[in-house]
Amino acid sequence: LALVAVTTAWSGYQAALWDGRQDQLYENSTKLRVEAQGLQVRGDQERVYDALTFGDWLRASATGEQKMAQLFERRFRPEFRVAFEAWKKTDPLNNPNAPPGPLIMAEYHNAQSEASAKLGNEASKFFEQGTKAREISDKYVRVTVLLATVLLLTAISQRFRTQQVRIALAVLAALLVCIPLWRIIMLPRI
């Protein structure tokens, strides 16, 4: 009985530790998701800036306002400028197969959006690990319940005066204790 009681307490302790691990992993996931959303918003703002600045450059170029076109071209972000230069090399004014704009080019990158995607992937990994920790905690809780059932059966068996009933409950408890003990041996520990 003492061994079962200690094992029950230890199983409950492990369940609590795995719950704490789950909370920590979910918290890390949430922090990364919030950070990723902030980066995505910044990336979206930069993409809008790139599109608007390019549109203004295109209008100024089409109307022959070279000073204005040069002004907008100087205001291009460095990441956008790479795609813009690659787009210009496709001769978009004369080439009908040229991409519609620099934002479509493979050379166009947005570091904020890329960092956001990376953080989103990391957040997903933390979340998955948290879910696995929760599953392990649940398994420890089930083990604890089974061990408590063994204790209950053992205690109840002492109340009966009939020897056969006492033996039957003791045998049932002895058989039942094998399941949680096996699970405890197999479950990961913190």
mmCIF file of N, CA, C and O in Angstrom, residues 1-45:
data_model
loop_
_atom_site.group_PDB
_atom_site.id
_atom_site.type_symbol
_atom_site.label_atom_id
_atom_site.label_comp_id
_atom_site.label_asym_id
_atom_site.label_seq_id
_atom_site.Cartn_x
_atom_site.Cartn_y
_atom_site.Cartn_z
ATOM 1 N N LEU A 1 0.813 -1.205 0.000
ATOM 2 C CA LEU A 1 0.000 0.000 0.000
ATOM 3 C C LEU A 1 0.854 1.266 0.000
ATOM 4 O O LEU A 1 0.523 2.235 -0.667
ATOM 5 N N ALA A 2 1.926 1.220 0.769
ATOM 6 C CA ALA A 2 2.803 2.389 0.839
ATOM 7 C C ALA A 2 3.418 2.675 -0.528
ATOM 8 O O ALA A 2 3.492 3.834 -0.955
ATOM 9 N N LEU A 3 3.843 1.627 -1.231
ATOM 10 C CA LEU A 3 4.424 1.791 -2.569
ATOM 11 C C LEU A 3 3.402 2.387 -3.528
ATOM 12 O O LEU A 3 3.714 3.308 -4.293
ATOM 13 N N VAL A 4 2.169 1.899 -3.470
ATOM 14 C CA VAL A 4 1.115 2.422 -4.341
ATOM 15 C C VAL A 4 0.811 3.883 -3.981
ATOM 16 O O VAL A 4 0.630 4.721 -4.873
ATOM 17 N N ALA A 5 0.774 4.194 -2.705
ATOM 18 C CA ALA A 5 0.499 5.575 -2.279
ATOM 19 C C ALA A 5 1.593 6.527 -2.761
ATOM 20 O O ALA A 5 1.307 7.619 -3.273
ATOM 21 N N VAL A 6 2.846 6.123 -2.613
ATOM 22 C CA VAL A 6 3.964 6.969 -3.061
ATOM 23 C C VAL A 6 3.942 7.108 -4.584
ATOM 24 O O VAL A 6 4.158 8.193 -5.126
ATOM 25 N N THR A 7 3.670 6.019 -5.267
ATOM 26 C CA THR A 7 3.617 6.052 -6.736
ATOM 27 C C THR A 7 2.471 6.943 -7.202
ATOM 28 O O THR A 7 2.605 7.670 -8.194
ATOM 29 N N THR A 8 1.358 6.914 -6.506
ATOM 30 C CA THR A 8 0.223 7.786 -6.836
ATOM 31 C C THR A 8 0.637 9.252 -6.705
ATOM 32 O O THR A 8 0.370 10.061 -7.597
ATOM 33 N N ALA A 9 1.299 9.579 -5.618
ATOM 34 C CA ALA A 9 1.746 10.960 -5.404
ATOM 35 C C ALA A 9 2.763 11.365 -6.475
ATOM 36 O O ALA A 9 2.704 12.472 -7.016
ATOM 37 N N TRP A 10 3.681 10.464 -6.789
ATOM 38 C CA TRP A 10 4.704 10.767 -7.794
ATOM 39 C C TRP A 10 4.071 10.980 -9.169
ATOM 40 O O TRP A 10 4.452 11.876 -9.907
ATOM 41 N N SER A 11 3.084 10.168 -9.491
ATOM 42 C CA SER A 11 2.388 10.302 -10.773
ATOM 43 C C SER A 11 1.668 11.648 -10.848
ATOM 44 O O SER A 11 1.694 12.330 -11.877
ATOM 45 N N GLY A 12 1.035 12.045 -9.767
ATOM 46 C CA GLY A 12 0.387 13.354 -9.722
ATOM 47 C C GLY A 12 1.389 14.485 -9.864
ATOM 48 O O GLY A 12 1.126 15.495 -10.532
ATOM 49 N N TYR A 13 2.537 14.309 -9.250
ATOM 50 C CA TYR A 13 3.612 15.297 -9.353
ATOM 51 C C TYR A 13 4.084 15.430 -10.804
ATOM 52 O O TYR A 13 4.257 16.544 -11.312
ATOM 53 N N GLN A 14 4.275 14.301 -11.467
ATOM 54 C CA GLN A 14 4.689 14.339 -12.873
ATOM 55 C C GLN A 14 3.624 15.012 -13.747
ATOM 56 O O GLN A 14 3.954 15.787 -14.649
ATOM 57 N N ALA A 15 2.359 14.719 -13.472
ATOM 58 C CA ALA A 15 1.275 15.359 -14.230
ATOM 59 C C ALA A 15 1.349 16.875 -14.072
ATOM 60 O O ALA A 15 1.204 17.621 -15.046
ATOM 61 N N ALA A 16 1.603 17.336 -12.845
ATOM 62 C CA ALA A 16 1.708 18.776 -12.593
ATOM 63 C C ALA A 16 2.918 19.373 -13.314
ATOM 64 O O ALA A 16 2.835 20.477 -13.875
ATOM 65 N N LEU A 17 4.039 18.654 -13.309
ATOM 66 C CA LEU A 17 5.229 19.148 -14.014
ATOM 67 C C LEU A 17 4.972 19.271 -15.513
ATOM 68 O O LEU A 17 5.374 20.256 -16.146
ATOM 69 N N TRP A 18 4.318 18.261 -16.083
ATOM 70 C CA TRP A 18 4.027 18.308 -17.519
ATOM 71 C C TRP A 18 3.015 19.407 -17.838
ATOM 72 O O TRP A 18 3.090 20.028 -18.901
ATOM 73 N N ASP A 19 2.095 19.674 -16.926
ATOM 74 C CA ASP A 19 1.175 20.811 -17.116
ATOM 75 C C ASP A 19 1.959 22.117 -17.148
ATOM 76 O O ASP A 19 1.697 22.992 -17.968
ATOM 77 N N GLY A 20 2.916 22.250 -16.239
ATOM 78 C CA GLY A 20 3.760 23.447 -16.222
ATOM 79 C C GLY A 20 4.567 23.575 -17.492
ATOM 80 O O GLY A 20 4.721 24.669 -18.045
ATOM 81 N N ARG A 21 5.078 22.462 -17.977
ATOM 82 C CA ARG A 21 5.836 22.465 -19.235
ATOM 83 C C ARG A 21 4.938 22.912 -20.389
ATOM 84 O O ARG A 21 5.341 23.694 -21.240
ATOM 85 N N GLN A 22 3.703 22.397 -20.411
ATOM 86 C CA GLN A 22 2.745 22.784 -21.439
ATOM 87 C C GLN A 22 2.506 24.293 -21.394
ATOM 88 O O GLN A 22 2.544 24.965 -22.426
ATOM 89 N N ASP A 23 2.274 24.827 -20.202
ATOM 90 C CA ASP A 23 2.036 26.268 -20.058
ATOM 91 C C ASP A 23 3.214 27.080 -20.585
ATOM 92 O O ASP A 23 3.028 28.077 -21.294
ATOM 93 N N GLN A 24 4.421 26.643 -20.251
ATOM 94 C CA GLN A 24 5.622 27.349 -20.695
ATOM 95 C C GLN A 24 5.730 27.329 -22.226
ATOM 96 O O GLN A 24 6.016 28.352 -22.851
ATOM 97 N N LEU A 25 5.482 26.172 -22.817
ATOM 98 C CA LEU A 25 5.580 26.054 -24.276
ATOM 99 C C LEU A 25 4.488 26.871 -24.973
ATOM 100 O O LEU A 25 4.750 27.537 -25.982
ATOM 101 N N TYR A 26 3.271 26.831 -24.436
ATOM 102 C CA TYR A 26 2.197 27.639 -25.018
ATOM 103 C C TYR A 26 2.491 29.130 -24.875
ATOM 104 O O TYR A 26 2.196 29.918 -25.777
ATOM 105 N N GLU A 27 3.081 29.519 -23.761
ATOM 106 C CA GLU A 27 3.446 30.921 -23.562
ATOM 107 C C GLU A 27 4.498 31.347 -24.590
ATOM 108 O O GLU A 27 4.389 32.426 -25.181
ATOM 109 N N ASN A 28 5.495 30.495 -24.808
ATOM 110 C CA ASN A 28 6.515 30.797 -25.823
ATOM 111 C C ASN A 28 5.871 30.918 -27.201
ATOM 112 O O ASN A 28 6.213 31.820 -27.971
ATOM 113 N N SER A 29 4.948 30.025 -27.497
ATOM 114 C CA SER A 29 4.250 30.064 -28.782
ATOM 115 C C SER A 29 3.486 31.372 -28.945
ATOM 116 O O SER A 29 3.551 32.017 -29.995
ATOM 117 N N THR A 30 2.784 31.766 -27.906
ATOM 118 C CA THR A 30 1.996 32.997 -27.964
ATOM 119 C C THR A 30 2.890 34.217 -28.156
ATOM 120 O O THR A 30 2.585 35.103 -28.971
ATOM 121 N N LYS A 31 3.997 34.282 -27.416
ATOM 122 C CA LYS A 31 4.921 35.413 -27.564
ATOM 123 C C LYS A 31 5.446 35.504 -28.992
ATOM 124 O O LYS A 31 5.505 36.596 -29.572
ATOM 125 N N LEU A 32 5.831 34.358 -29.555
ATOM 126 C CA LEU A 32 6.352 34.364 -30.917
ATOM 127 C C LEU A 32 5.274 34.755 -31.925
ATOM 128 O O LEU A 32 5.549 35.466 -32.892
ATOM 129 N N ARG A 33 4.047 34.309 -31.705
ATOM 130 C CA ARG A 33 2.959 34.664 -32.624
ATOM 131 C C ARG A 33 2.677 36.172 -32.585
ATOM 132 O O ARG A 33 2.443 36.789 -33.629
ATOM 133 N N VAL A 34 2.713 36.763 -31.402
ATOM 134 C CA VAL A 34 2.489 38.204 -31.282
ATOM 135 C C VAL A 34 3.607 38.961 -31.998
ATOM 136 O O VAL A 34 3.358 39.912 -32.742
ATOM 137 N N GLU A 35 4.832 38.517 -31.788
ATOM 138 C CA GLU A 35 5.972 39.155 -32.454
ATOM 139 C C GLU A 35 5.872 38.986 -33.976
ATOM 140 O O GLU A 35 6.134 39.924 -34.731
ATOM 141 N N ALA A 36 5.474 37.789 -34.403
ATOM 142 C CA ALA A 36 5.322 37.529 -35.839
ATOM 143 C C ALA A 36 4.246 38.415 -36.448
ATOM 144 O O ALA A 36 4.410 38.938 -37.559
ATOM 145 N N GLN A 37 3.168 38.628 -35.730
ATOM 146 C CA GLN A 37 2.104 39.492 -36.241
ATOM 147 C C GLN A 37 2.580 40.932 -36.380
ATOM 148 O O GLN A 37 2.249 41.613 -37.349
ATOM 149 N N GLY A 38 3.376 41.379 -35.409
ATOM 150 C CA GLY A 38 3.932 42.730 -35.501
ATOM 151 C C GLY A 38 4.836 42.877 -36.720
ATOM 152 O O GLY A 38 4.766 43.884 -37.441
ATOM 153 N N LEU A 39 5.661 41.872 -36.948
ATOM 154 C CA LEU A 39 6.537 41.905 -38.120
ATOM 155 C C LEU A 39 5.732 41.846 -39.416
ATOM 156 O O LEU A 39 6.067 42.510 -40.403
ATOM 157 N N GLN A 40 4.656 41.062 -39.419
ATOM 158 C CA GLN A 40 3.836 40.961 -40.623
ATOM 159 C C GLN A 40 3.151 42.285 -40.928
ATOM 160 O O GLN A 40 3.067 42.691 -42.078
ATOM 161 N N VAL A 41 2.676 42.956 -39.891
ATOM 162 C CA VAL A 41 2.056 44.271 -40.094
ATOM 163 C C VAL A 41 3.082 45.238 -40.687
ATOM 164 O O VAL A 41 2.794 45.954 -41.652
ATOM 165 N N ARG A 42 4.292 45.214 -40.120
ATOM 166 C CA ARG A 42 5.356 46.086 -40.645
ATOM 167 C C ARG A 42 5.676 45.721 -42.094
ATOM 168 O O ARG A 42 5.835 46.596 -42.945
ATOM 169 N N GLY A 43 5.749 44.415 -42.377
ATOM 170 C CA GLY A 43 6.010 43.968 -43.750
ATOM 171 C C GLY A 43 4.913 44.402 -44.716
ATOM 172 O O GLY A 43 5.189 44.823 -45.839
ATOM 173 N N ASP A 44 3.659 44.314 -44.264
ATOM 174 C CA ASP A 44 2.540 44.749 -45.105
ATOM 175 C C ASP A 44 2.610 46.250 -45.366
ATOM 176 O O ASP A 44 2.331 46.707 -46.478
ATOM 177 N N GLN A 45 2.979 47.004 -44.344
ATOM 178 C CA GLN A 45 3.114 48.456 -44.518
ATOM 179 C C GLN A 45 4.215 48.766 -45.536
ATOM 180 O O GLN A 45 4.051 49.645 -46.384
#
